[in-house]
Coordinates of C-alpha atoms in Angstrom, one line a residue:
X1 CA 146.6 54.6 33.4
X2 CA 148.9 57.1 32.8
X3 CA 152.3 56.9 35.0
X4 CA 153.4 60.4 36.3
X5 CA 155.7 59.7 38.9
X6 CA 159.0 60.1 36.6
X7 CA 157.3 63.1 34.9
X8 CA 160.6 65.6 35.6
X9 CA 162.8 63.1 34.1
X10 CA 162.1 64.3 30.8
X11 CA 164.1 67.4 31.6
X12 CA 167.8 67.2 30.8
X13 CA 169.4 69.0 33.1
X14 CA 167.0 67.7 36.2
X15 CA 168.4 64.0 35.2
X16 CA 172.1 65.6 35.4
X17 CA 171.1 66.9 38.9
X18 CA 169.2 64.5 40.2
X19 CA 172.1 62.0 39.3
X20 CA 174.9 64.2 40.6
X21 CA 173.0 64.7 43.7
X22 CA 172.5 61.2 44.3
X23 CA 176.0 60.5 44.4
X24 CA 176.7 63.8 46.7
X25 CA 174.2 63.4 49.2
X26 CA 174.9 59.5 50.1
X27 CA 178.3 61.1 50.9
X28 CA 177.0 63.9 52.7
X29 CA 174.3 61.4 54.9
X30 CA 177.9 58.9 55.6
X31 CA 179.8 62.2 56.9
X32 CA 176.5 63.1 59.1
X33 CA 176.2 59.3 60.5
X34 CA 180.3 59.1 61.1
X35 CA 179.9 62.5 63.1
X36 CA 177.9 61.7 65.5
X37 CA 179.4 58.8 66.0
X38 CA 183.0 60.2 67.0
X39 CA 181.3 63.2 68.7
X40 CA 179.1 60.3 70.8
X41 CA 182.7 58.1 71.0
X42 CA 184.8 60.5 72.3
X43 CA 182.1 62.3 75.0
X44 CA 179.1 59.8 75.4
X45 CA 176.8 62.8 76.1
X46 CA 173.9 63.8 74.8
X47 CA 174.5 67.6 75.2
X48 CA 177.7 67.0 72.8
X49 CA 175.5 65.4 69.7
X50 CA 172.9 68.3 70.0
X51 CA 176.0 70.9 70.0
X52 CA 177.0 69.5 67.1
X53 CA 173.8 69.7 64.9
X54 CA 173.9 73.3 66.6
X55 CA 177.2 74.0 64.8
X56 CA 176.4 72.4 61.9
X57 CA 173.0 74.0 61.2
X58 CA 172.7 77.3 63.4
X59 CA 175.1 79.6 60.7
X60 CA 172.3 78.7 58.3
X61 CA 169.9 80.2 60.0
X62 CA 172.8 83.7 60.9
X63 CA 173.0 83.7 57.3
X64 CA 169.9 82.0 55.0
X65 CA 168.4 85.4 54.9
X66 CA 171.8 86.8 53.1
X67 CA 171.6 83.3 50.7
X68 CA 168.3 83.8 49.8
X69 CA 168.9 87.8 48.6
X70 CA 172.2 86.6 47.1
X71 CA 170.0 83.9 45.5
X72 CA 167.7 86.6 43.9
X73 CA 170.4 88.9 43.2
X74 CA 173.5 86.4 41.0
X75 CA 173.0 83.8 38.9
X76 CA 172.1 81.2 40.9
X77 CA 174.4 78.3 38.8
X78 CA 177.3 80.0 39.8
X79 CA 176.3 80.2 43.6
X80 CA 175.7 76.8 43.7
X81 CA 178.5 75.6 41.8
X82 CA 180.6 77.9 44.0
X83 CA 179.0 76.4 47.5
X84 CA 179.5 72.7 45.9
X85 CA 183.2 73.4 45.2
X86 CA 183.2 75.5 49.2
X87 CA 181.9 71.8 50.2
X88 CA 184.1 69.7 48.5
X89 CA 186.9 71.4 50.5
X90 CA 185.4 71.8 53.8
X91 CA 184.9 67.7 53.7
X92 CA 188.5 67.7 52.2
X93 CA 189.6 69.1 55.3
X94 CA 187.8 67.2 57.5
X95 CA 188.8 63.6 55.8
X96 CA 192.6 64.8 56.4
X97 CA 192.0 66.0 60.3
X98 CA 190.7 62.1 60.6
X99 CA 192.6 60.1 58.7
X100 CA 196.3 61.7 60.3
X101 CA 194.3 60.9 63.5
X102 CA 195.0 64.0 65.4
X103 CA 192.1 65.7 65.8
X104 CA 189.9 67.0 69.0
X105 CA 186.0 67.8 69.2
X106 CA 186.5 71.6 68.7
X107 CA 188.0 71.3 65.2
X108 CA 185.1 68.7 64.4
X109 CA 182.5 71.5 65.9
X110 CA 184.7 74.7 64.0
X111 CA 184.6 72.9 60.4
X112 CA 180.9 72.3 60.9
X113 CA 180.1 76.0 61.3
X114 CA 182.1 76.6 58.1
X115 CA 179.7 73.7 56.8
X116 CA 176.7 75.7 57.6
X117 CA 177.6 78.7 56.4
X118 CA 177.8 77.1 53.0
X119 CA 174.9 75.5 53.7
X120 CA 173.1 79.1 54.1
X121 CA 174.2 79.9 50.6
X122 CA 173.4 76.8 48.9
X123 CA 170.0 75.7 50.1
X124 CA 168.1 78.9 48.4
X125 CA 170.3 78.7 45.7
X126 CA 169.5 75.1 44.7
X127 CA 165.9 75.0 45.7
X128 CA 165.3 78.1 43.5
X129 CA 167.5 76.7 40.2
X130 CA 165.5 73.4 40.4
X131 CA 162.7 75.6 38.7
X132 CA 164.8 76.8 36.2
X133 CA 165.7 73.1 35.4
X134 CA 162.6 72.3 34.2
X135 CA 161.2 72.6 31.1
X136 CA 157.6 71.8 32.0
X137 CA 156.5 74.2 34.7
X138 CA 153.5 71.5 35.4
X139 CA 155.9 68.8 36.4
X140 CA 157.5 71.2 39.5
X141 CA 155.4 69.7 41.9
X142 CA 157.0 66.4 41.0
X143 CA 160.5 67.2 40.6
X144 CA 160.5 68.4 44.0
X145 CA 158.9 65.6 45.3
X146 CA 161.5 63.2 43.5
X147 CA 164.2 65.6 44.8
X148 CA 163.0 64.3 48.3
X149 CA 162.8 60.9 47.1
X150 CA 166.7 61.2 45.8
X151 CA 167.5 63.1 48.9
X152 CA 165.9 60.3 51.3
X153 CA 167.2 57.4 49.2
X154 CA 170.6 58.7 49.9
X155 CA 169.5 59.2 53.5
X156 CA 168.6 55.1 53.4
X157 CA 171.9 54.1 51.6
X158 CA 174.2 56.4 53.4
X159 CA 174.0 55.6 57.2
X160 CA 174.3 52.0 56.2
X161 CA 177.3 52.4 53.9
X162 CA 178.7 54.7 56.7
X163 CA 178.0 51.8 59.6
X164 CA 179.7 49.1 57.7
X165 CA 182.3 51.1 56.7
X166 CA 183.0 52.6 60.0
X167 CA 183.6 49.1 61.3
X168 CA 185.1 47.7 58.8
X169 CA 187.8 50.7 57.5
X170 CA 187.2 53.3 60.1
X171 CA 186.0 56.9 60.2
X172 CA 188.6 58.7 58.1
X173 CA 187.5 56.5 55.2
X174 CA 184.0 57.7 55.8
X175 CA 185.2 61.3 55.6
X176 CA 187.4 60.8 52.7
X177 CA 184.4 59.0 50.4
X178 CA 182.3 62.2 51.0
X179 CA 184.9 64.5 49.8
X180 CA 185.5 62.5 46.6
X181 CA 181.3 62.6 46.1
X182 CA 181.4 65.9 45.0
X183 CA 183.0 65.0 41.9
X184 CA 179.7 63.9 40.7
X185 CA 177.3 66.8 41.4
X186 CA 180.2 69.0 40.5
X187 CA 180.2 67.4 37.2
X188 CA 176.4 67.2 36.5
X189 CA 176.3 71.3 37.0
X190 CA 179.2 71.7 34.2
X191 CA 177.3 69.4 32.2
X192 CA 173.9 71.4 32.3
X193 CA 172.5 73.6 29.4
X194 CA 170.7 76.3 31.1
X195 CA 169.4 79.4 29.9
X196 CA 171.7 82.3 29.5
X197 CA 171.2 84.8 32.9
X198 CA 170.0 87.4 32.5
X199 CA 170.9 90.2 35.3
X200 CA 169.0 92.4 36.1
X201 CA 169.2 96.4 37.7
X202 CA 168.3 96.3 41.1
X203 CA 167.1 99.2 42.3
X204 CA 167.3 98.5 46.3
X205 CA 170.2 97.5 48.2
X206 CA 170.6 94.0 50.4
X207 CA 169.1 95.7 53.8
X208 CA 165.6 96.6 51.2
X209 CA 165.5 93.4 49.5
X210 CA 165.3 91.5 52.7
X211 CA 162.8 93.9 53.8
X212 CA 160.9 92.9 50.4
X213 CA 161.2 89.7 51.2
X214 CA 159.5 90.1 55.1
X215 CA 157.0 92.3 53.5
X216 CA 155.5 89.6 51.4
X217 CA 155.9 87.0 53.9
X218 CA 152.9 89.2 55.5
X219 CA 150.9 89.9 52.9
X220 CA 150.7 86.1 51.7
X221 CA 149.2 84.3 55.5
X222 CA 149.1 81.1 53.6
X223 CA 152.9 80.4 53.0
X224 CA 153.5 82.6 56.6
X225 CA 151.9 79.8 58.3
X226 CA 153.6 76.9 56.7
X227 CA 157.2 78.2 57.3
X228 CA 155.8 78.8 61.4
X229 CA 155.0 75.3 61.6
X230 CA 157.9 73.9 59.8
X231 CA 159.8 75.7 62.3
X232 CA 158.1 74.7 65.1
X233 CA 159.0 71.5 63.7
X234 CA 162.0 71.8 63.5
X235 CA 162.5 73.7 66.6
X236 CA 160.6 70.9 69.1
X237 CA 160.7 67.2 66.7
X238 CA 163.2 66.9 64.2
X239 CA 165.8 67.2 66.5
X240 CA 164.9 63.8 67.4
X241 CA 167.7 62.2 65.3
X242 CA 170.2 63.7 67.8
X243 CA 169.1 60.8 70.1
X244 CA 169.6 57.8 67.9
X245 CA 172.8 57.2 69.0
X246 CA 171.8 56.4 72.0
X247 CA 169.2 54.4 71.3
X248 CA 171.8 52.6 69.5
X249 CA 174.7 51.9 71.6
X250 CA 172.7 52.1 75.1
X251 CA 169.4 51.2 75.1
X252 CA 169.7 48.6 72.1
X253 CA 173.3 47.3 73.1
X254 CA 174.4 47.7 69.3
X255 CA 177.7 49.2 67.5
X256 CA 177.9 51.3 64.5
X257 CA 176.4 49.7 62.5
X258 CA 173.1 49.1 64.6
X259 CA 173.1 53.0 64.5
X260 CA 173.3 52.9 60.5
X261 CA 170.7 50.5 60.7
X262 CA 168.7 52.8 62.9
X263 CA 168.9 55.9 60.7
X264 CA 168.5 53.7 57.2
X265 CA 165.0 52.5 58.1
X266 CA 164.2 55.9 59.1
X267 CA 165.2 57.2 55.4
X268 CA 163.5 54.0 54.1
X269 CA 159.9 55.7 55.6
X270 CA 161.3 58.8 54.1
X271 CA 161.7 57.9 51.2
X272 CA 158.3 55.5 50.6
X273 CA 157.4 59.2 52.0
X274 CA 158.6 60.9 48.9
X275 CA 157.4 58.2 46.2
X276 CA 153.6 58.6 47.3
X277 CA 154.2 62.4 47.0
X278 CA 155.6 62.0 43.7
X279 CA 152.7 60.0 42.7
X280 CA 149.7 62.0 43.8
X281 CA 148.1 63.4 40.9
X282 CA 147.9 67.0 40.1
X283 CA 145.9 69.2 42.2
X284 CA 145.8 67.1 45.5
X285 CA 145.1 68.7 48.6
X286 CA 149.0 69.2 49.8
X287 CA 147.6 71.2 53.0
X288 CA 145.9 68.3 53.9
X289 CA 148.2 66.0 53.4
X290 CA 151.2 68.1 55.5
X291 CA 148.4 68.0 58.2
X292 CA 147.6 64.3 58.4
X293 CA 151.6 63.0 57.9
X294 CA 152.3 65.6 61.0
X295 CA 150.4 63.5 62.8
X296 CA 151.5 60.2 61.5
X297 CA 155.4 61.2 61.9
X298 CA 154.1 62.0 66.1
X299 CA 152.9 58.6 66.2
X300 CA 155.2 57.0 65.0
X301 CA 157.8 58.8 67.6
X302 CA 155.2 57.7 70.3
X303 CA 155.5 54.3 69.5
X304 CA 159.6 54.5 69.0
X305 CA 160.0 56.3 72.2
X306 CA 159.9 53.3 74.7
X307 CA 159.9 50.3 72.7
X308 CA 163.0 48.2 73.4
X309 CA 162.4 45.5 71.2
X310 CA 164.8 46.3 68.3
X311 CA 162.9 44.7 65.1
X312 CA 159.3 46.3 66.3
X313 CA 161.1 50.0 66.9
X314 CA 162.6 49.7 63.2
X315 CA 159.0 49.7 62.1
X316 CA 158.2 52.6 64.6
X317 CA 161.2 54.4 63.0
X318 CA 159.9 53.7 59.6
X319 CA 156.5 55.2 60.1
X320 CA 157.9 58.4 61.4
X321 CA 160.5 58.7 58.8
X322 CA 156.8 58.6 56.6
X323 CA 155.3 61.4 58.6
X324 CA 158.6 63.4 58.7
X325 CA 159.0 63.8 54.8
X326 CA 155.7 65.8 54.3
X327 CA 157.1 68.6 56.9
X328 CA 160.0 68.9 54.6
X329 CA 158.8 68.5 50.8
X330 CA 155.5 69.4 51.0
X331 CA 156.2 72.6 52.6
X332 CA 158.7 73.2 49.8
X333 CA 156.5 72.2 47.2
X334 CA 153.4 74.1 48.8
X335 CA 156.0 77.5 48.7
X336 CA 157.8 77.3 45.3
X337 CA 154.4 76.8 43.4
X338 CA 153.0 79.6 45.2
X339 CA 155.6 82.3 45.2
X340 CA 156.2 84.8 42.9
X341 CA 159.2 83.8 41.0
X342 CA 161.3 87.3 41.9
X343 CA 160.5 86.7 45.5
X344 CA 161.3 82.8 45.2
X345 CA 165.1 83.0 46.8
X346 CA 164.0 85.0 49.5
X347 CA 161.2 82.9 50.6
X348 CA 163.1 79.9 50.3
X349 CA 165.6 81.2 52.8
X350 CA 163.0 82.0 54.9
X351 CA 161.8 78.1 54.7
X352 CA 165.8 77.1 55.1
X353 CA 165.8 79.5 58.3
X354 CA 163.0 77.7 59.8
X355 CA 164.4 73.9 58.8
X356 CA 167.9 74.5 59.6
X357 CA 168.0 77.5 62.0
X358 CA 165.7 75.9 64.4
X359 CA 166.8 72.3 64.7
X360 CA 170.2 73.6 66.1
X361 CA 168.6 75.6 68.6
X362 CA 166.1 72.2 69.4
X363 CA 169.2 70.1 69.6
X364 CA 170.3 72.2 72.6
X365 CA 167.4 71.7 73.8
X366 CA 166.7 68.0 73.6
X367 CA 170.1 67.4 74.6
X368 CA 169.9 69.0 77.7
X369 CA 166.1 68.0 78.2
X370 CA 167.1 64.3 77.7
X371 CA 169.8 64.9 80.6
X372 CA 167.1 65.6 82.8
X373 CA 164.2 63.4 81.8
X374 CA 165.7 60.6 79.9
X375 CA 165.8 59.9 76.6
X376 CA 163.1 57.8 75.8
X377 CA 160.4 60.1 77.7
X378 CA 162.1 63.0 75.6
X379 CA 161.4 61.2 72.8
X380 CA 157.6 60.6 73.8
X381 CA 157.4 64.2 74.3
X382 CA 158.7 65.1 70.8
X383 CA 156.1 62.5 69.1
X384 CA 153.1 64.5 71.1
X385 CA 154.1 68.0 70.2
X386 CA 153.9 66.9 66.7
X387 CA 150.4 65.4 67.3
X388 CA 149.4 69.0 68.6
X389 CA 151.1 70.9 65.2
X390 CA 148.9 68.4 63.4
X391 CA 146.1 69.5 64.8
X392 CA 147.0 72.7 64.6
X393 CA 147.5 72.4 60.3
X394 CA 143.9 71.4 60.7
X395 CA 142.3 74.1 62.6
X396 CA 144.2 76.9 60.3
X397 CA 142.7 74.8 57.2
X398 CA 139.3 74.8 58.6
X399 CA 139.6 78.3 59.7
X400 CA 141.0 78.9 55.9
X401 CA 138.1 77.0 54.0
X402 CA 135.3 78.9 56.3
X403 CA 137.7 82.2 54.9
X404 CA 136.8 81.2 51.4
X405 CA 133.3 80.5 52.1
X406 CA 132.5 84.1 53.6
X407 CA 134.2 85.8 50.5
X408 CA 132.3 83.9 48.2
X409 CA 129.2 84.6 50.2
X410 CA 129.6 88.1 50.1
X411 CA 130.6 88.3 46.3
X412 CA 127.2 86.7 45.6
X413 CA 125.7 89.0 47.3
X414 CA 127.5 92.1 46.0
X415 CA 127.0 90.4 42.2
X416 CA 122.2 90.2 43.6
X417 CA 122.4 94.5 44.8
X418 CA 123.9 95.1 41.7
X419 CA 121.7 92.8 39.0

């Protein structure tokens, strides 16, 4: 049998990204652990750690839209090698504030916006140049789905670097390693042999383009209704991870690294998430698959919510982190082989609106819901909202199949009047 899980490999420049990448993003995932650490240090509230995934992640939703036209509109290697470089000093920055010591929660909270206006630039930029990276348009599917793999790998190995290290050589350190990361992807982008761009005459200005962009969004239902249920998503259950630090240092009694352990098994599901999608062979239902791993990743929260035995609720963890890595790849994958490819920036920032623009909003409100209801009942609620987006995936499908059926039907009957 045939292995195709490595299939994208066999691009050049995808092996340059994927290995600069790797490097970047275990940095990035050790910066997103140590913050929420401080931020949970210094204020012990809730409220604070959803405020903070609000200023990280809100400005990419202000400004994704603006990415995705400057996506369509530039060549997108030099937007993303300028947003890498934008990165590198922004965690620069932010390694310095720490490590001199003298630092307060605002200037954690201000450098995170700047974070996530980059972010709104990068995302569409990225997702759409992953395309041009490969040589065999068949192996797409795959190279996004090892993307995830790389991207929850990282997510596995960087909270538990970041736990020992915060323990061991504090949180500056932490910073400071994530700065240096983006050497690496820095270096695989130089390193790439892309085609030449081509620009192109655009007839419409930025205010028509995103119109475009909208326009199409409506005329093509089927990728509509998977960036509404990413972002209801991402709006009401992803902000979940705003509450693993207290799960962590309250209800589990642990330190830093109990946290890093906490958020590692989570990528571990993630990314045995991201393998099994890399694996499925071509033409598998993705719909249904989003559909049944919403439900999986709301069971699994169900379970976490109230378990207090530490080992069992790293399994619980796991399992969602399984279920949680459909909403995010297959989605992607599910857009970018269906979009037309002069549309494909704009779309994608529609996707990065609804995955980062919404969680900010959902981390103000989990935080404060948590306040009032307690965090392991807010929790609980999280895991049976996604149970109902599940079954909402399914409904659509079935109401999408029966859709099929009748235009069929009547074709066959248009094709009997006329013989």
């Amino acid at each position: 049998m045939k292995i195709t899980t490595f299939n994208a490999f066999k691009s050049r420049n995808y092996r340059l990204y994927i290995t600069g990448q790797s490097v970047s993003l275990i940095g990035t995932w050790m910066q997103k652990t140590a913050v929420s650490w401080v931020i949970y240090s210094l204020t012990h509230s809730t409220f604070m750690l959803g405020l903070t995934l609000f200023a990280s992640q809100f400005p990419s939703f202000l400004f994704s839209l603006m990415g995705g036209v400057v996506s369509d509109r530039y060549d997108r290697f030099k937007v993303l090698l300028g947003t890498q470089i934008a990165s590198m000093v922004q965690a620069t920055i932010l390694a310095v504030l720490i490590l001199l010591g003298h630092y307060a929660v605002w200037e954690i909270l201000a450098l995170s916006v700047l974070l996530g206006i980059i972010n709104a630039f990068d995302v569409p930029a990225r997702q759409a140049l992953v395309f041009e990276m490969i040589d065999d348009k068949k192996d797409l599917p795959n190279a996004l789905a090892l993307n995830s793999s790389m991207v929850n790998l990282s997510r596995l190995i960087g909270p538990a670097i970041a736990g020992f290290v915060l323990e061991t050589m504090g949180d500056g350190t932490c910073f400071l390693l994530n700065a240096l990361s983006f050497l690496a992807v820095i270096g695989s982008l130089l390193m790439m042999r892309l085609p030449k761009y081509m620009g192109t005459v655009h007839a419409k200005n930025v205010i028509g383009e995103l119109k475009d962009g909208f326009e199409y969004l409506k005329k093509t239902p089927s990728i509509a209704f998977i960036i509404l249920m990413l972002g209801l998503i991402s709006l009401f259950v992803l902000p979940y991870s705003t509450l693993l630090p207290v799960y962590a240092k309250d209800i589990f009694k642990g330190t830093a690294s109990t946290f890093g352990v906490l958020d590692s098994v989570i990528g571990l599901g993630a990314f045995g998430g991201a393998i099994f999608l890399a694996s499925l062979k071509a033409g598998s239902n993705l719909k249904k698959i989003l559909a049944i791993n919403t439900l999986v990743f709301g069971a699994g929260l169900i379970l976490f919510s109230h378990e207090g035995n530490y080992p069992l609720a790293l399994v619980f963890a796991t399992v969602a982190g399984f279920g949680m890595m459909s909403q995010i790849t297959v989605s992607n994958t599910l857009i970018q082989t269906t979009v037309e490819p002069h549309m494909r920036g704009r779309v994608i920032s529609y996707y990065a609106m609804a995955f980062f623009g919404m969680q900010p909003l959902g981390g103000l409100l989990i935080g404060s819901v948590s306040k009032w209801i307690g965090t392991p009942d807010t929790m609980l609620a999280e895991g049976i909202i996604a149970l109902l987006i599940g079954v909402l995936h399914f409904r659509f499908l079935r109401r999408e199949k029966l859709r099929k059926q009748q235009d069929i039907d009547v074709a066959e009957e248009q094709n009997m009047q006329i013989a």
